[in-house]
Amino acid sequence: MYPSTPIDKALELVERLLNENEDLGETTTMSVTSIMELLKWMFDLTYCEYGGSHFVLDSGPIGLGATGEIAIIYMEDFQLRAMETSPYPLNEWFWYVDDSETKCKEGKAQEI
């Protein structure tokens, strides 16, 4: 899940949550702008070396401490939007770390 998280969308969600947090000043002296600049800088450092060549990745880095939290923020938003817009009730939706599973009526998975 972590390398599949769309970083731009996830960071938009983080920024929205930070802006909505009325108690942010009690947690940090950093502004939302500074926090977002730091996060964007961290997520721009996504590269790897393979076979003597360097590659820039277009996904979240695995092993970065913030990656898991950013993925959770994205997945929670994704899950809520999916449940609100599904043409059929999603009775249960479980996820743990990088596994996700939902139940739906037989034959409706593709449509959902």
Coordinates of N, CA and C in Angstrom, one line a residue:
M1 N 0.8 -1.2 0.0 CA 0.0 0.0 0.0 C 0.9 1.3 0.0
Y2 N 1.9 1.3 0.8 CA 2.7 2.5 0.9 C 3.3 3.0 -0.4
P3 N 3.9 2.2 -1.2 CA 4.4 2.7 -2.5 C 3.3 3.0 -3.5
S4 N 2.1 2.6 -3.2 CA 0.9 2.8 -4.1 C 0.1 4.0 -3.7
T5 N 0.5 4.6 -2.6 CA -0.3 5.8 -2.2 C 0.0 7.0 -3.1
P6 N -1.0 7.6 -3.7 CA -0.8 8.8 -4.5 C -0.4 10.0 -3.6
I7 N 0.9 10.3 -3.6 CA 1.5 11.2 -2.7 C 0.8 12.6 -2.8
D8 N 0.6 13.1 -4.0 CA 0.0 14.5 -4.1 C -1.3 14.5 -3.4
K9 N -2.2 13.5 -3.7 CA -3.5 13.5 -3.0 C -3.4 13.4 -1.5
A10 N -2.5 12.5 -1.1 CA -2.3 12.3 0.3 C -1.9 13.5 1.0
L11 N -0.9 14.3 0.4 CA -0.5 15.5 1.0 C -1.5 16.6 1.0
E12 N -2.4 16.6 0.0 CA -3.5 17.5 0.1 C -4.4 17.2 1.3
L13 N -4.7 16.0 1.5 CA -5.5 15.6 2.7 C -4.8 16.0 4.0
V14 N -3.5 15.8 4.1 CA -2.7 16.2 5.3 C -2.9 17.7 5.5
E15 N -2.7 18.5 4.4 CA -2.8 19.9 4.6 C -4.2 20.3 5.0
R16 N -5.2 19.7 4.5 CA -6.6 20.0 4.9 C -6.8 19.7 6.4
L17 N -6.3 18.5 6.8 CA -6.4 18.2 8.2 C -5.7 19.1 9.1
L18 N -4.5 19.5 8.7 CA -3.7 20.5 9.5 C -4.4 21.8 9.6
N19 N -5.0 22.3 8.5 CA -5.7 23.6 8.5 C -7.0 23.5 9.4
E20 N -7.6 22.3 9.4 CA -8.8 22.2 10.2 C -8.5 22.0 11.7
N21 N -7.3 21.7 12.1 CA -6.9 21.4 13.5 C -6.8 22.7 14.3
E22 N -7.8 23.0 15.1 CA -7.8 24.2 15.9 C -6.7 24.2 17.0
D23 N -6.3 23.0 17.4 CA -5.3 22.9 18.5 C -3.9 22.7 18.0
L24 N -3.6 22.9 16.7 CA -2.3 22.7 16.1 C -1.2 23.5 16.9
G25 N -1.5 24.7 17.3 CA -0.6 25.6 18.0 C -0.2 25.0 19.3
E26 N -0.9 24.1 19.9 CA -0.6 23.5 21.2 C 0.4 22.3 20.9
T27 N 0.5 21.8 19.7 CA 1.3 20.7 19.4 C 2.6 21.1 18.8
T28 N 2.7 22.2 18.0 CA 3.9 22.6 17.4 C 3.9 24.1 17.1
T29 N 5.1 24.6 17.0 CA 5.2 26.1 16.7 C 5.3 26.2 15.2
M30 N 5.4 25.2 14.4 CA 5.5 25.2 13.0 C 4.2 25.6 12.3
S31 N 4.3 26.4 11.3 CA 3.1 26.7 10.5 C 2.7 25.6 9.6
V32 N 1.4 25.6 9.2 CA 1.0 24.6 8.2 C 1.9 24.6 7.0
T33 N 2.2 25.8 6.5 CA 3.0 26.0 5.3 C 4.4 25.3 5.5
S34 N 5.0 25.5 6.7 CA 6.3 24.9 7.0 C 6.2 23.4 7.1
I35 N 5.2 22.9 7.7 CA 5.0 21.5 7.8 C 4.9 20.9 6.4
M36 N 4.1 21.5 5.5 CA 3.8 21.0 4.2 C 5.1 21.1 3.4
E37 N 5.9 22.1 3.5 CA 7.1 22.2 2.8 C 8.1 21.1 3.2
L38 N 8.1 20.8 4.5 CA 9.0 19.7 5.0 C 8.5 18.4 4.4
L39 N 7.2 18.1 4.5 CA 6.7 16.8 4.0 C 7.0 16.7 2.5
K40 N 6.7 17.8 1.7 CA 7.0 17.7 0.3 C 8.4 17.4 0.0
W41 N 9.3 18.1 0.7 CA 10.7 17.8 0.5 C 11.1 16.4 0.8
M42 N 10.5 15.8 1.9 CA 10.8 14.4 2.3 C 10.3 13.5 1.2
F43 N 9.2 13.7 0.7 CA 8.6 12.8 -0.3 C 9.2 13.0 -1.7
D44 N 9.9 14.1 -1.9 CA 10.6 14.3 -3.2 C 11.9 13.5 -3.2
L45 N 12.3 13.0 -2.0 CA 13.6 12.2 -1.9 C 13.4 10.8 -2.2
T46 N 12.6 10.5 -3.2 CA 12.3 9.1 -3.5 C 13.1 8.6 -4.7
Y47 N 14.2 8.0 -4.5 CA 15.0 7.4 -5.5 C 15.6 6.1 -5.1
C48 N 16.1 5.4 -6.0 CA 16.7 4.1 -5.7 C 17.9 3.9 -6.7
E49 N 18.7 2.9 -6.3 CA 19.8 2.5 -7.2 C 19.6 1.0 -7.5
Y50 N 19.6 0.7 -8.8 CA 19.5 -0.7 -9.2 C 20.4 -1.0 -10.4
G51 N 21.2 -2.0 -10.3 CA 22.1 -2.3 -11.4 C 23.0 -1.2 -11.8
G52 N 23.4 -0.4 -10.8 CA 24.4 0.7 -11.1 C 23.7 2.0 -11.7
S53 N 22.4 1.9 -11.9 CA 21.6 3.1 -12.4 C 20.8 3.7 -11.3
H54 N 20.5 5.0 -11.3 CA 19.7 5.6 -10.4 C 18.3 5.9 -11.0
F55 N 17.3 5.7 -10.2 CA 15.9 5.9 -10.7 C 15.2 6.8 -9.7
V56 N 14.3 7.7 -10.2 CA 13.4 8.5 -9.4 C 12.1 7.8 -9.4
L57 N 11.6 7.5 -8.1 CA 10.3 6.9 -8.0 C 9.2 7.9 -8.0
D58 N 8.0 7.5 -8.4 CA 6.9 8.4 -8.4 C 5.9 7.9 -7.3
S59 N 6.4 7.3 -6.3 CA 5.5 6.9 -5.2 C 6.2 7.2 -3.8
G60 N 5.5 6.9 -2.8 CA 6.0 7.1 -1.5 C 7.2 6.2 -1.1
P61 N 8.1 6.7 -0.4 CA 9.3 5.9 0.0 C 9.0 4.9 1.1
I62 N 9.4 3.7 0.9 CA 9.2 2.7 2.0 C 10.4 2.9 3.0
G63 N 10.0 2.9 4.3 CA 11.0 3.1 5.3 C 11.0 4.4 5.9
L64 N 10.4 5.4 5.3 CA 10.4 6.8 5.8 C 9.3 6.8 6.9
G65 N 9.7 7.3 8.1 CA 8.7 7.2 9.2 C 7.4 7.8 9.0
A66 N 7.2 8.8 8.1 CA 5.9 9.4 7.9 C 5.1 8.7 6.9
T67 N 5.7 7.8 6.1 CA 5.0 7.1 5.0 C 3.8 6.4 5.5
G68 N 3.9 5.6 6.6 CA 2.8 4.8 7.1 C 1.6 5.7 7.5
E69 N 1.9 6.8 8.2 CA 0.9 7.7 8.6 C 0.2 8.4 7.4
I70 N 1.0 8.8 6.4 CA 0.4 9.4 5.2 C -0.5 8.4 4.5
A71 N -0.1 7.2 4.4 CA -0.9 6.1 3.8 C -2.2 5.9 4.5
I72 N -2.1 5.9 5.8 CA -3.3 5.7 6.7 C -4.3 6.9 6.4
I73 N -3.8 8.1 6.4 CA -4.7 9.3 6.1 C -5.3 9.1 4.8
Y74 N -4.6 8.7 3.8 CA -5.1 8.6 2.4 C -6.2 7.4 2.4
M75 N -5.9 6.3 3.0 CA -6.8 5.1 3.0 C -8.0 5.4 3.8
E76 N -8.0 6.1 4.9 CA -9.2 6.5 5.6 C -10.1 7.3 4.7
D77 N -9.5 8.3 4.1 CA -10.3 9.2 3.2 C -10.9 8.3 2.0
F78 N -10.1 7.5 1.4 CA -10.5 6.6 0.3 C -11.7 5.7 0.8
Q79 N -11.5 5.1 1.9 CA -12.6 4.2 2.4 C -13.9 5.0 2.7
L80 N -13.8 6.2 3.3 CA -15.0 6.9 3.6 C -15.7 7.3 2.3
R81 N -14.9 7.8 1.3 CA -15.5 8.2 0.0 C -16.1 7.0 -0.7
A82 N -15.5 5.9 -0.6 CA -16.0 4.6 -1.3 C -17.3 4.2 -0.7
M83 N -17.3 4.2 0.7 CA -18.5 3.8 1.3 C -19.7 4.7 1.1
E84 N -19.4 6.0 1.0 CA -20.5 7.0 0.7 C -21.0 7.0 -0.7
T85 N -20.2 6.6 -1.7 CA -20.6 6.6 -3.1 C -20.9 5.3 -3.7
S86 N -20.7 4.2 -2.9 CA -20.9 2.9 -3.5 C -22.4 2.7 -3.8
P87 N -22.7 2.1 -4.9 CA -24.2 1.9 -5.2 C -24.8 0.8 -4.4
Y88 N -23.9 0.1 -3.7 CA -24.4 -1.0 -2.8 C -23.7 -0.9 -1.4
P89 N -24.4 -1.3 -0.4 CA -23.8 -1.2 0.9 C -22.5 -2.0 1.1
L90 N -21.5 -1.4 1.6 CA -20.3 -2.2 1.9 C -20.4 -2.5 3.4
N91 N -20.8 -3.8 3.7 CA -21.2 -4.2 5.0 C -20.0 -4.1 6.0
E92 N -18.9 -4.5 5.5 CA -17.7 -4.5 6.4 C -16.5 -4.1 5.5
W93 N -15.6 -3.4 6.1 CA -14.3 -3.0 5.4 C -13.2 -3.1 6.4
F94 N -12.3 -4.0 6.2 CA -11.2 -4.2 7.2 C -9.9 -3.8 6.5
W95 N -9.0 -3.2 7.2 CA -7.7 -3.0 6.7 C -6.7 -2.9 7.9
Y96 N -5.6 -3.4 7.6 CA -4.5 -3.5 8.6 C -3.2 -3.3 7.9
V97 N -2.5 -2.3 8.2 CA -1.2 -2.0 7.6 C -1.4 -1.9 6.1
D98 N -1.0 -2.9 5.3 CA -1.1 -2.8 3.9 C -2.1 -3.8 3.3
D99 N -3.0 -4.3 4.1 CA -4.0 -5.2 3.6 C -5.4 -4.6 3.7
S100 N -6.2 -4.7 2.7 CA -7.6 -4.2 2.7 C -8.5 -5.2 2.2
E101 N -9.7 -5.3 2.8 CA -10.7 -6.3 2.4 C -12.1 -5.8 2.7
T102 N -13.0 -6.0 1.8 CA -14.4 -5.6 2.0 C -15.3 -6.7 1.6
K103 N -16.5 -6.7 2.1 CA -17.5 -7.6 1.8 C -18.6 -6.9 1.0
C104 N -19.1 -7.6 -0.1 CA -20.2 -7.0 -0.8 C -21.0 -8.2 -1.4
K105 N -22.1 -7.8 -2.0 CA -23.0 -8.9 -2.6 C -22.3 -9.5 -3.7
E106 N -22.5 -10.8 -3.8 CA -21.9 -11.6 -4.9 C -22.2 -11.0 -6.2
G107 N -21.1 -10.9 -7.0 CA -21.3 -10.4 -8.4 C -21.3 -8.9 -8.5
K108 N -21.1 -8.2 -7.4 CA -21.2 -6.7 -7.5 C -19.8 -6.1 -7.3
A109 N -18.8 -6.8 -7.1 CA -17.5 -6.2 -6.8 C -17.0 -5.4 -7.9
Q110 N -17.1 -5.8 -9.1 CA -16.6 -5.1 -10.3 C -17.3 -3.7 -10.4
E111 N -18.6 -3.8 -10.2 CA -19.4 -2.5 -10.3 C -19.1 -1.5 -9.2
I112 N -18.8 -2.1 -8.0 CA -18.4 -1.2 -6.9 C -17.1 -0.6 -7.2

